[in-house]
Amino acid sequence: MAPRLLWIGLGNMGRGMVKNLVEKGNLDQPILLFNRTKERAVDLSSSLAPGTTEAVDSISEGVLKADVIFIILSQDDVVEAAVNEVLQNDVAGKLIIECSTIHPDTTERLARAVEAKGAEYLTAPVFGAPAAADAGQLVGVLAGPSSTVERAKPFFAGVMSKRDIEMRDEPRRKALTLKLIGNTFILNMVEQLAEGHVFAEKSGLGNDYLHQWVETMFPGPYAAYSNRMLSGDYYRREYPLFAVDLARKDARHAMSLAREAGAPVPNVETADAHLVKVKEHAGELGDFAGIYGVVRQEAGLKYENK
């Protein structure tokens, strides 16, 4: 019999990951779903095939029934609170897979607490936007004992992810270090696109030609974010695709690691300063790609491009 899963956290990424586990995970029992706002769990369950998922009222209810527990939440303190709630139950022999983007120190601390209770712990952050999660095209970074990585692999490549980077028997913090450094690439990409498009508009070149060049030279994330900027998606969305507070959390963690390592990251500092202004303009519903709006303002244009 396949292991029974509990999924904690149903944000944009978690919903897509659950969908792929349902469709490609070869599971023979419903996935248990928990979200602080239960309505999100119920809504997701109703959107999937009948009998493939089941919303639960509490973490403890799910832990009692599950063999494998996935967690993907927004902030370090929220993740720690969820893990502490999990550990109030008998978890001996269970596998906890932590997919959130948190500080490397946090994951090491959680791993020690989980293992002290007789459970296994895998650090497994994922790269990719919500659309990639929905399509099963994430990249997973799996760090922990080799036996733990092996136990978790059936849920990743070919199911939730297109490829995994395996860090067998490595310190778990390395997975989060890679995730945070990788996210600085994305942060810098958005900053460069914002600057480039404002430069193109102000110089008289216009955005269309630059966008065509981006699509040709850098298809994929660059082209997608370029389109989000030019279409006005960065300010038109009811809910952000990547909320400004989460982007700033990742930037803070990356800058903290860089300071400890003695490695300057001035580009990240510039982008983070722009995110501060996104928050000032749009509040908590500000989107990461709103950096474009701020760079527009600095050039004397309106935040909104249309």
PDB file of C-alpha atoms in Angstrom:
ATOM      1  CA  MET A   1       0.000   0.000   0.000  1.00  0.00           C
ATOM      2  CA  ALA A   2       1.276   3.471  -0.908  1.00  0.00           C
ATOM      3  CA  PRO A   3       1.964   5.852   1.982  1.00  0.00           C
ATOM      4  CA  ARG A   4      -0.761   8.286   2.972  1.00  0.00           C
ATOM      5  CA  LEU A   5       0.080  11.958   2.609  1.00  0.00           C
ATOM      6  CA  LEU A   6      -0.803  15.042   4.620  1.00  0.00           C
ATOM      7  CA  TRP A   7      -0.308  18.396   2.908  1.00  0.00           C
ATOM      8  CA  ILE A   8       0.032  21.521   5.069  1.00  0.00           C
ATOM      9  CA  GLY A   9      -0.217  24.879   3.287  1.00  0.00           C
ATOM     10  CA  LEU A  10      -2.305  25.558   0.192  1.00  0.00           C
ATOM     11  CA  GLY A  11      -0.937  28.734  -1.326  1.00  0.00           C
ATOM     12  CA  ASN A  12      -0.427  29.110  -5.080  1.00  0.00           C
ATOM     13  CA  MET A  13       2.493  26.660  -5.121  1.00  0.00           C
ATOM     14  CA  GLY A  14       0.973  24.068  -2.823  1.00  0.00           C
ATOM     15  CA  ARG A  15      -2.236  23.784  -4.817  1.00  0.00           C
ATOM     16  CA  GLY A  16      -0.391  22.934  -8.022  1.00  0.00           C
ATOM     17  CA  MET A  17       1.885  20.454  -6.267  1.00  0.00           C
ATOM     18  CA  VAL A  18      -1.085  18.637  -4.735  1.00  0.00           C
ATOM     19  CA  LYS A  19      -2.794  18.484  -8.126  1.00  0.00           C
ATOM     20  CA  ASN A  20       0.191  16.672  -9.622  1.00  0.00           C
ATOM     21  CA  LEU A  21       0.446  14.269  -6.697  1.00  0.00           C
ATOM     22  CA  VAL A  22      -3.215  13.392  -7.266  1.00  0.00           C
ATOM     23  CA  GLU A  23      -2.772  12.940 -11.016  1.00  0.00           C
ATOM     24  CA  LYS A  24       0.649  11.278 -11.164  1.00  0.00           C
ATOM     25  CA  GLY A  25       1.573  10.130  -7.664  1.00  0.00           C
ATOM     26  CA  ASN A  26       0.187   6.575  -7.867  1.00  0.00           C
ATOM     27  CA  LEU A  27      -1.515   6.998  -4.508  1.00  0.00           C
ATOM     28  CA  ASP A  28      -4.219   4.641  -3.296  1.00  0.00           C
ATOM     29  CA  GLN A  29      -5.554   6.812  -0.458  1.00  0.00           C
ATOM     30  CA  PRO A  30      -6.864  10.386  -0.465  1.00  0.00           C
ATOM     31  CA  ILE A  31      -4.338  13.135   0.270  1.00  0.00           C
ATOM     32  CA  LEU A  32      -5.210  14.857   3.539  1.00  0.00           C
ATOM     33  CA  LEU A  33      -5.315  18.653   3.138  1.00  0.00           C
ATOM     34  CA  PHE A  34      -4.854  21.210   5.888  1.00  0.00           C
ATOM     35  CA  ASN A  35      -4.934  24.975   5.589  1.00  0.00           C
ATOM     36  CA  ARG A  36      -5.523  27.529   8.356  1.00  0.00           C
ATOM     37  CA  THR A  37      -8.384  28.820   6.242  1.00  0.00           C
ATOM     38  CA  LYS A  38     -10.188  25.531   5.720  1.00  0.00           C
ATOM     39  CA  GLU A  39     -12.163  26.923   2.797  1.00  0.00           C
ATOM     40  CA  ARG A  40      -9.024  26.767   0.656  1.00  0.00           C
ATOM     41  CA  ALA A  41      -8.656  23.054   1.387  1.00  0.00           C
ATOM     42  CA  VAL A  42     -12.323  22.410   0.652  1.00  0.00           C
ATOM     43  CA  ASP A  43     -12.162  24.418  -2.592  1.00  0.00           C
ATOM     44  CA  LEU A  44      -9.088  22.546  -3.807  1.00  0.00           C
ATOM     45  CA  SER A  45     -10.600  19.196  -2.888  1.00  0.00           C
ATOM     46  CA  SER A  46     -13.775  19.992  -4.833  1.00  0.00           C
ATOM     47  CA  SER A  47     -11.727  20.916  -7.909  1.00  0.00           C
ATOM     48  CA  LEU A  48      -9.975  17.528  -8.053  1.00  0.00           C
ATOM     49  CA  ALA A  49     -11.318  14.073  -8.818  1.00  0.00           C
ATOM     50  CA  PRO A  50     -13.739  12.788  -6.160  1.00  0.00           C
ATOM     51  CA  GLY A  51     -12.108  10.652  -3.491  1.00  0.00           C
ATOM     52  CA  THR A  52      -8.539  11.842  -4.198  1.00  0.00           C
ATOM     53  CA  THR A  53      -8.296  14.387  -1.384  1.00  0.00           C
ATOM     54  CA  GLU A  54      -9.862  15.046   2.006  1.00  0.00           C
ATOM     55  CA  ALA A  55      -9.846  18.296   4.008  1.00  0.00           C
ATOM     56  CA  VAL A  56      -9.025  17.903   7.706  1.00  0.00           C
ATOM     57  CA  ASP A  57      -9.855  20.235  10.583  1.00  0.00           C
ATOM     58  CA  SER A  58      -6.474  20.226  12.306  1.00  0.00           C
ATOM     59  CA  ILE A  59      -2.843  19.337  11.772  1.00  0.00           C
ATOM     60  CA  SER A  60      -3.062  16.731  14.518  1.00  0.00           C
ATOM     61  CA  GLU A  61      -5.993  15.014  12.815  1.00  0.00           C
ATOM     62  CA  GLY A  62      -3.953  14.705   9.659  1.00  0.00           C
ATOM     63  CA  VAL A  63      -0.728  13.608  11.368  1.00  0.00           C
ATOM     64  CA  LEU A  64      -2.495  10.715  13.086  1.00  0.00           C
ATOM     65  CA  LYS A  65      -3.565   9.302   9.715  1.00  0.00           C
ATOM     66  CA  ALA A  66      -0.537  10.175   7.566  1.00  0.00           C
ATOM     67  CA  ASP A  67       2.805   8.512   6.850  1.00  0.00           C
ATOM     68  CA  VAL A  68       4.341  11.433   4.947  1.00  0.00           C
ATOM     69  CA  ILE A  69       3.789  15.091   5.848  1.00  0.00           C
ATOM     70  CA  PHE A  70       4.504  17.882   3.348  1.00  0.00           C
ATOM     71  CA  ILE A  71       4.802  21.464   4.565  1.00  0.00           C
ATOM     72  CA  ILE A  72       4.975  24.549   2.342  1.00  0.00           C
ATOM     73  CA  LEU A  73       4.256  27.813   4.118  1.00  0.00           C
ATOM     74  CA  SER A  74       5.251  31.445   3.795  1.00  0.00           C
ATOM     75  CA  GLN A  75       7.390  32.587   6.722  1.00  0.00           C
ATOM     76  CA  ASP A  76       9.907  30.945   9.039  1.00  0.00           C
ATOM     77  CA  ASP A  77       7.851  31.479  12.194  1.00  0.00           C
ATOM     78  CA  VAL A  78       4.747  30.025  10.535  1.00  0.00           C
ATOM     79  CA  VAL A  79       6.707  26.951   9.435  1.00  0.00           C
ATOM     80  CA  GLU A  80       8.147  26.481  12.924  1.00  0.00           C
ATOM     81  CA  ALA A  81       4.705  26.751  14.481  1.00  0.00           C
ATOM     82  CA  ALA A  82       3.341  24.107  12.085  1.00  0.00           C
ATOM     83  CA  VAL A  83       6.230  21.720  12.757  1.00  0.00           C
ATOM     84  CA  ASN A  84       5.821  22.187  16.507  1.00  0.00           C
ATOM     85  CA  GLU A  85       2.144  21.295  16.119  1.00  0.00           C
ATOM     86  CA  VAL A  86       3.077  18.209  14.107  1.00  0.00           C
ATOM     87  CA  LEU A  87       5.511  17.139  16.828  1.00  0.00           C
ATOM     88  CA  GLN A  88       2.840  17.236  19.519  1.00  0.00           C
ATOM     89  CA  ASN A  89       1.758  13.878  18.067  1.00  0.00           C
ATOM     90  CA  ASP A  90       3.455  10.503  17.743  1.00  0.00           C
ATOM     91  CA  VAL A  91       5.528  10.890  14.572  1.00  0.00           C
ATOM     92  CA  ALA A  92       7.927   7.970  14.987  1.00  0.00           C
ATOM     93  CA  GLY A  93       8.720   6.508  11.575  1.00  0.00           C
ATOM     94  CA  LYS A  94       6.958   9.268   9.656  1.00  0.00           C
ATOM     95  CA  LEU A  95       8.625  11.416   6.986  1.00  0.00           C
ATOM     96  CA  ILE A  96       8.355  15.205   7.106  1.00  0.00           C
ATOM     97  CA  ILE A  97       9.177  16.965   3.841  1.00  0.00           C
ATOM     98  CA  GLU A  98       9.695  20.702   4.270  1.00  0.00           C
ATOM     99  CA  CYS A  99       9.329  22.600   0.964  1.00  0.00           C
ATOM    100  CA  SER A 100       9.149  26.179   2.260  1.00  0.00           C
ATOM    101  CA  THR A 101      11.745  28.854   1.530  1.00  0.00           C
ATOM    102  CA  ILE A 102      13.192  29.521   4.984  1.00  0.00           C
ATOM    103  CA  HIS A 103      16.557  30.445   6.462  1.00  0.00           C
ATOM    104  CA  PRO A 104      19.131  27.612   6.485  1.00  0.00           C
ATOM    105  CA  ASP A 105      19.445  27.930  10.277  1.00  0.00           C
ATOM    106  CA  THR A 106      15.708  27.350  10.597  1.00  0.00           C
ATOM    107  CA  THR A 107      15.758  24.101   8.627  1.00  0.00           C
ATOM    108  CA  GLU A 108      18.673  22.747  10.670  1.00  0.00           C
ATOM    109  CA  ARG A 109      16.848  23.550  13.898  1.00  0.00           C
ATOM    110  CA  LEU A 110      13.659  21.876  12.658  1.00  0.00           C
ATOM    111  CA  ALA A 111      15.571  18.799  11.494  1.00  0.00           C
ATOM    112  CA  ARG A 112      17.028  18.288  14.969  1.00  0.00           C
ATOM    113  CA  ALA A 113      13.598  18.622  16.582  1.00  0.00           C
ATOM    114  CA  VAL A 114      11.975  16.177  14.148  1.00  0.00           C
ATOM    115  CA  GLU A 115      14.692  13.557  14.440  1.00  0.00           C
ATOM    116  CA  ALA A 116      14.564  13.773  18.233  1.00  0.00           C
ATOM    117  CA  LYS A 117      10.970  12.522  17.917  1.00  0.00           C
ATOM    118  CA  GLY A 118      11.993   9.519  15.800  1.00  0.00           C
ATOM    119  CA  ALA A 119      10.818  10.884  12.430  1.00  0.00           C
ATOM    120  CA  GLU A 120      12.741  11.593   9.223  1.00  0.00           C
ATOM    121  CA  TYR A 121      13.169  15.132   7.889  1.00  0.00           C
ATOM    122  CA  LEU A 122      13.900  16.211   4.319  1.00  0.00           C
ATOM    123  CA  THR A 123      14.689  19.765   3.310  1.00  0.00           C
ATOM    124  CA  ALA A 124      13.143  20.132  -0.155  1.00  0.00           C
ATOM    125  CA  PRO A 125      12.645  23.695  -1.428  1.00  0.00           C
ATOM    126  CA  VAL A 126      11.422  23.992  -5.004  1.00  0.00           C
ATOM    127  CA  PHE A 127      12.188  26.391  -7.851  1.00  0.00           C
ATOM    128  CA  GLY A 128       9.431  27.588 -10.155  1.00  0.00           C
ATOM    129  CA  ALA A 129       6.430  29.875 -10.415  1.00  0.00           C
ATOM    130  CA  PRO A 130       2.868  28.740  -9.624  1.00  0.00           C
ATOM    131  CA  ALA A 131       2.341  27.934 -13.312  1.00  0.00           C
ATOM    132  CA  ALA A 132       5.316  25.553 -13.150  1.00  0.00           C
ATOM    133  CA  ALA A 133       3.898  23.956  -9.997  1.00  0.00           C
ATOM    134  CA  ASP A 134       0.585  23.436 -11.772  1.00  0.00           C
ATOM    135  CA  ALA A 135       2.337  21.853 -14.766  1.00  0.00           C
ATOM    136  CA  GLY A 136       4.608  19.607 -12.668  1.00  0.00           C
ATOM    137  CA  GLN A 137       7.668  21.472 -13.968  1.00  0.00           C
ATOM    138  CA  LEU A 138       9.316  22.507 -10.717  1.00  0.00           C
ATOM    139  CA  VAL A 139      12.934  21.816  -9.813  1.00  0.00           C
ATOM    140  CA  GLY A 140      13.294  20.233  -6.394  1.00  0.00           C
ATOM    141  CA  VAL A 141      16.361  20.453  -4.165  1.00  0.00           C
ATOM    142  CA  LEU A 142      16.428  17.435  -1.852  1.00  0.00           C
ATOM    143  CA  ALA A 143      18.834  17.476   1.104  1.00  0.00           C
ATOM    144  CA  GLY A 144      19.173  14.967   3.905  1.00  0.00           C
ATOM    145  CA  PRO A 145      20.354  11.415   4.583  1.00  0.00           C
ATOM    146  CA  SER A 146      20.526   9.319   1.425  1.00  0.00           C
ATOM    147  CA  SER A 147      17.833   6.957   2.699  1.00  0.00           C
ATOM    148  CA  THR A 148      15.497   9.902   3.337  1.00  0.00           C
ATOM    149  CA  VAL A 149      16.098  11.331  -0.139  1.00  0.00           C
ATOM    150  CA  GLU A 150      15.344   7.907  -1.600  1.00  0.00           C
ATOM    151  CA  ARG A 151      12.112   7.644   0.378  1.00  0.00           C
ATOM    152  CA  ALA A 152      10.932  11.023  -0.929  1.00  0.00           C
ATOM    153  CA  LYS A 153      12.009  10.709  -4.576  1.00  0.00           C
ATOM    154  CA  PRO A 154       8.793   9.049  -5.847  1.00  0.00           C
ATOM    155  CA  PHE A 155       6.905  12.283  -5.115  1.00  0.00           C
ATOM    156  CA  PHE A 156       9.248  14.579  -7.036  1.00  0.00           C
ATOM    157  CA  ALA A 157      10.810  13.991 -10.486  1.00  0.00           C
ATOM    158  CA  GLY A 158       8.094  13.011 -12.940  1.00  0.00           C
ATOM    159  CA  VAL A 159       5.332  13.966 -10.497  1.00  0.00           C
ATOM    160  CA  MET A 160       5.720  17.430  -8.949  1.00  0.00           C
ATOM    161  CA  SER A 161       9.039  18.306 -10.588  1.00  0.00           C
ATOM    162  CA  LYS A 162      10.768  17.926 -13.928  1.00  0.00           C
ATOM    163  CA  ARG A 163      14.148  17.450 -12.311  1.00  0.00           C
ATOM    164  CA  ASP A 164      15.678  17.314  -8.846  1.00  0.00           C
ATOM    165  CA  ILE A 165      19.046  18.345  -7.464  1.00  0.00           C
ATOM    166  CA  GLU A 166      19.949  15.731  -4.877  1.00  0.00           C
ATOM    167  CA  MET A 167      22.179  16.644  -1.952  1.00  0.00           C
ATOM    168  CA  ARG A 168      22.528  13.230  -0.349  1.00  0.00           C
ATOM    169  CA  ASP A 169      24.166  13.150   3.079  1.00  0.00           C
ATOM    170  CA  GLU A 170      24.888  16.875   2.863  1.00  0.00           C
ATOM    171  CA  PRO A 171      23.985  19.450   5.524  1.00  0.00           C
ATOM    172  CA  ARG A 172      20.369  20.360   4.913  1.00  0.00           C
ATOM    173  CA  ARG A 173      21.206  24.047   5.039  1.00  0.00           C
ATOM    174  CA  LYS A 174      22.875  23.713   1.624  1.00  0.00           C
ATOM    175  CA  ALA A 175      19.485  23.195  -0.030  1.00  0.00           C
ATOM    176  CA  LEU A 176      18.168  26.481   1.378  1.00  0.00           C
ATOM    177  CA  THR A 177      21.408  28.264   0.563  1.00  0.00           C
ATOM    178  CA  LEU A 178      20.994  27.199  -3.064  1.00  0.00           C
ATOM    179  CA  LYS A 179      17.327  28.183  -3.019  1.00  0.00           C
ATOM    180  CA  LEU A 180      18.074  31.662  -1.683  1.00  0.00           C
ATOM    181  CA  ILE A 181      20.987  32.275  -4.054  1.00  0.00           C
ATOM    182  CA  GLY A 182      18.804  31.035  -6.909  1.00  0.00           C
ATOM    183  CA  ASN A 183      16.068  33.429  -5.881  1.00  0.00           C
ATOM    184  CA  THR A 184      18.538  36.329  -6.088  1.00  0.00           C
ATOM    185  CA  PHE A 185      18.918  35.473  -9.790  1.00  0.00           C
ATOM    186  CA  ILE A 186      15.156  35.852 -10.175  1.00  0.00           C
ATOM    187  CA  LEU A 187      15.167  39.075  -8.178  1.00  0.00           C
ATOM    188  CA  ASN A 188      17.954  40.467 -10.349  1.00  0.00           C
ATOM    189  CA  MET A 189      16.120  39.326 -13.494  1.00  0.00           C
ATOM    190  CA  VAL A 190      13.028  41.334 -12.545  1.00  0.00           C
ATOM    191  CA  GLU A 191      15.153  44.359 -11.624  1.00  0.00           C
ATOM    192  CA  GLN A 192      16.997  44.220 -14.969  1.00  0.00           C
ATOM    193  CA  LEU A 193      13.787  43.800 -16.966  1.00  0.00           C
ATOM    194  CA  ALA A 194      12.222  46.746 -15.145  1.00  0.00           C
ATOM    195  CA  GLU A 195      15.225  48.965 -15.822  1.00  0.00           C
ATOM    196  CA  GLY A 196      15.437  47.796 -19.434  1.00  0.00           C
ATOM    197  CA  HIS A 197      11.794  48.455 -20.221  1.00  0.00           C
ATOM    198  CA  VAL A 198      11.845  51.894 -18.640  1.00  0.00           C
ATOM    199  CA  PHE A 199      15.051  52.689 -20.550  1.00  0.00           C
ATOM    200  CA  ALA A 200      13.442  51.508 -23.799  1.00  0.00           C
ATOM    201  CA  GLU A 201      10.338  53.627 -23.216  1.00  0.00           C
ATOM    202  CA  LYS A 202      12.195  56.771 -22.209  1.00  0.00           C
ATOM    203  CA  SER A 203      14.733  56.483 -25.051  1.00  0.00           C
ATOM    204  CA  GLY A 204      12.025  56.294 -27.695  1.00  0.00           C
ATOM    205  CA  LEU A 205      12.844  52.709 -28.699  1.00  0.00           C
ATOM    206  CA  GLY A 206       9.576  51.497 -27.226  1.00  0.00           C
ATOM    207  CA  ASN A 207       8.833  48.325 -25.302  1.00  0.00           C
ATOM    208  CA  ASP A 208       7.654  46.096 -28.135  1.00  0.00           C
ATOM    209  CA  TYR A 209      11.056  45.690 -29.765  1.00  0.00           C
ATOM    210  CA  LEU A 210      12.755  45.015 -26.449  1.00  0.00           C
ATOM    211  CA  HIS A 211      10.100  42.454 -25.574  1.00  0.00           C
ATOM    212  CA  GLN A 212      10.616  40.687 -28.915  1.00  0.00           C
ATOM    213  CA  TRP A 213      14.355  40.584 -28.201  1.00  0.00           C
ATOM    214  CA  VAL A 214      13.752  39.175 -24.699  1.00  0.00           C
ATOM    215  CA  GLU A 215      11.433  36.486 -26.107  1.00  0.00           C
ATOM    216  CA  THR A 216      14.095  35.506 -28.654  1.00  0.00           C
ATOM    217  CA  MET A 217      17.164  35.621 -26.425  1.00  0.00           C
ATOM    218  CA  PHE A 218      15.699  34.635 -23.061  1.00  0.00           C
ATOM    219  CA  PRO A 219      12.515  32.585 -23.515  1.00  0.00           C
ATOM    220  CA  GLY A 220      10.956  31.261 -20.340  1.00  0.00           C
ATOM    221  CA  PRO A 221      10.998  33.262 -17.098  1.00  0.00           C
ATOM    222  CA  TYR A 222      12.461  36.435 -18.639  1.00  0.00           C
ATOM    223  CA  ALA A 223       9.817  36.526 -21.348  1.00  0.00           C
ATOM    224  CA  ALA A 224       7.057  35.705 -18.861  1.00  0.00           C
ATOM    225  CA  TYR A 225       8.021  38.518 -16.492  1.00  0.00           C
ATOM    226  CA  SER A 226       8.499  40.914 -19.405  1.00  0.00           C
ATOM    227  CA  ASN A 227       4.938  40.153 -20.481  1.00  0.00           C
ATOM    228  CA  ARG A 228       3.644  40.586 -16.917  1.00  0.00           C
ATOM    229  CA  MET A 229       5.148  44.046 -16.819  1.00  0.00           C
ATOM    230  CA  LEU A 230       3.959  45.232 -20.221  1.00  0.00           C
ATOM    231  CA  SER A 231       0.457  43.803 -19.801  1.00  0.00           C
ATOM    232  CA  GLY A 232       0.030  45.608 -16.490  1.00  0.00           C
ATOM    233  CA  ASP A 233      -0.423  42.313 -14.664  1.00  0.00           C
ATOM    234  CA  TYR A 234       1.960  43.557 -11.967  1.00  0.00           C
ATOM    235  CA  TYR A 235      -0.698  45.964 -10.661  1.00  0.00           C
ATOM    236  CA  ARG A 236      -3.976  44.608 -12.060  1.00  0.00           C
ATOM    237  CA  ARG A 237      -4.088  41.327 -10.124  1.00  0.00           C
ATOM    238  CA  GLU A 238      -6.570  40.973  -7.267  1.00  0.00           C
ATOM    239  CA  TYR A 239      -4.002  38.887  -5.390  1.00  0.00           C
ATOM    240  CA  PRO A 240      -0.240  38.988  -6.048  1.00  0.00           C
ATOM    241  CA  LEU A 241       1.447  36.155  -7.871  1.00  0.00           C
ATOM    242  CA  PHE A 242       4.459  36.632  -5.592  1.00  0.00           C
ATOM    243  CA  ALA A 243       3.643  38.907  -2.663  1.00  0.00           C
ATOM    244  CA  VAL A 244       6.076  41.708  -1.861  1.00  0.00           C
ATOM    245  CA  ASP A 245       6.495  40.602   1.773  1.00  0.00           C
ATOM    246  CA  LEU A 246       7.547  37.117   0.688  1.00  0.00           C
ATOM    247  CA  ALA A 247       9.999  38.515  -1.856  1.00  0.00           C
ATOM    248  CA  ARG A 248      11.501  40.752   0.823  1.00  0.00           C
ATOM    249  CA  LYS A 249      11.777  37.810   3.229  1.00  0.00           C
ATOM    250  CA  ASP A 250      13.804  35.896   0.641  1.00  0.00           C
ATOM    251  CA  ALA A 251      15.963  38.954  -0.042  1.00  0.00           C
ATOM    252  CA  ARG A 252      16.624  39.453   3.698  1.00  0.00           C
ATOM    253  CA  HIS A 253      17.657  35.831   4.128  1.00  0.00           C
ATOM    254  CA  ALA A 254      19.955  36.036   1.090  1.00  0.00           C
ATOM    255  CA  MET A 255      21.548  39.291   2.275  1.00  0.00           C
ATOM    256  CA  SER A 256      22.059  37.798   5.737  1.00  0.00           C
ATOM    257  CA  LEU A 257      23.841  34.775   4.284  1.00  0.00           C
ATOM    258  CA  ALA A 258      25.928  37.020   2.029  1.00  0.00           C
ATOM    259  CA  ARG A 259      27.062  39.164   4.964  1.00  0.00           C
ATOM    260  CA  GLU A 260      28.059  36.053   6.910  1.00  0.00           C
ATOM    261  CA  ALA A 261      30.031  34.797   3.913  1.00  0.00           C
ATOM    262  CA  GLY A 262      31.645  38.167   3.168  1.00  0.00           C
ATOM    263  CA  ALA A 263      30.142  38.232  -0.336  1.00  0.00           C
ATOM    264  CA  PRO A 264      28.630  41.600  -1.366  1.00  0.00           C
ATOM    265  CA  VAL A 265      25.287  41.459  -3.214  1.00  0.00           C
ATOM    266  CA  PRO A 266      24.633  45.084  -4.238  1.00  0.00           C
ATOM    267  CA  ASN A 267      22.141  44.088  -6.938  1.00  0.00           C
ATOM    268  CA  VAL A 268      19.975  42.359  -4.339  1.00  0.00           C
ATOM    269  CA  GLU A 269      20.169  45.418  -2.100  1.00  0.00           C
ATOM    270  CA  THR A 270      18.981  47.624  -4.983  1.00  0.00           C
ATOM    271  CA  ALA A 271      16.062  45.336  -5.767  1.00  0.00           C
ATOM    272  CA  ASP A 272      15.106  45.087  -2.089  1.00  0.00           C
ATOM    273  CA  ALA A 273      15.052  48.884  -1.817  1.00  0.00           C
ATOM    274  CA  HIS A 274      12.638  48.905  -4.743  1.00  0.00           C
ATOM    275  CA  LEU A 275      10.480  46.287  -3.017  1.00  0.00           C
ATOM    276  CA  VAL A 276      10.210  48.621  -0.028  1.00  0.00           C
ATOM    277  CA  LYS A 277       8.672  51.192  -2.364  1.00  0.00           C
ATOM    278  CA  VAL A 278       6.352  48.570  -3.888  1.00  0.00           C
ATOM    279  CA  LYS A 279       5.032  47.922  -0.376  1.00  0.00           C
ATOM    280  CA  GLU A 280       4.588  51.653   0.218  1.00  0.00           C
ATOM    281  CA  HIS A 281       2.627  52.034  -3.023  1.00  0.00           C
ATOM    282  CA  ALA A 282       0.508  48.880  -3.041  1.00  0.00           C
ATOM    283  CA  GLY A 283       0.569  47.559   0.527  1.00  0.00           C
ATOM    284  CA  GLU A 284       0.562  43.830   1.315  1.00  0.00           C
ATOM    285  CA  LEU A 285      -1.081  43.098  -2.040  1.00  0.00           C
ATOM    286  CA  GLY A 286       1.924  44.516  -3.858  1.00  0.00           C
ATOM    287  CA  ASP A 287       3.431  42.098  -6.372  1.00  0.00           C
ATOM    288  CA  PHE A 288       7.117  41.287  -6.772  1.00  0.00           C
ATOM    289  CA  ALA A 289       6.974  42.462 -10.402  1.00  0.00           C
ATOM    290  CA  GLY A 290       5.841  45.857  -9.113  1.00  0.00           C
ATOM    291  CA  ILE A 291       9.556  46.709  -9.114  1.00  0.00           C
ATOM    292  CA  TYR A 292       8.756  47.807 -12.683  1.00  0.00           C
ATOM    293  CA  GLY A 293       6.256  50.350 -11.383  1.00  0.00           C
ATOM    294  CA  VAL A 294       8.804  51.769  -8.922  1.00  0.00           C
ATOM    295  CA  VAL A 295      11.525  52.056 -11.579  1.00  0.00           C
ATOM    296  CA  ARG A 296       8.960  53.843 -13.762  1.00  0.00           C
ATOM    297  CA  GLN A 297       8.289  56.321 -10.959  1.00  0.00           C
ATOM    298  CA  GLU A 298      12.005  56.972 -10.524  1.00  0.00           C
ATOM    299  CA  ALA A 299      12.128  57.886 -14.223  1.00  0.00           C
ATOM    300  CA  GLY A 300       9.215  60.304 -13.899  1.00  0.00           C
ATOM    301  CA  LEU A 301       6.511  57.940 -15.180  1.00  0.00           C
ATOM    302  CA  LYS A 302       3.377  56.670 -13.442  1.00  0.00           C
ATOM    303  CA  TYR A 303       3.604  53.425 -11.427  1.00  0.00           C
ATOM    304  CA  GLU A 304       0.841  51.930 -13.595  1.00  0.00           C
ATOM    305  CA  ASN A 305       1.879  51.632 -17.245  1.00  0.00           C
ATOM    306  CA  LYS A 306      -1.642  51.914 -18.689  1.00  0.00           C
TER     307      LYS A 306
END
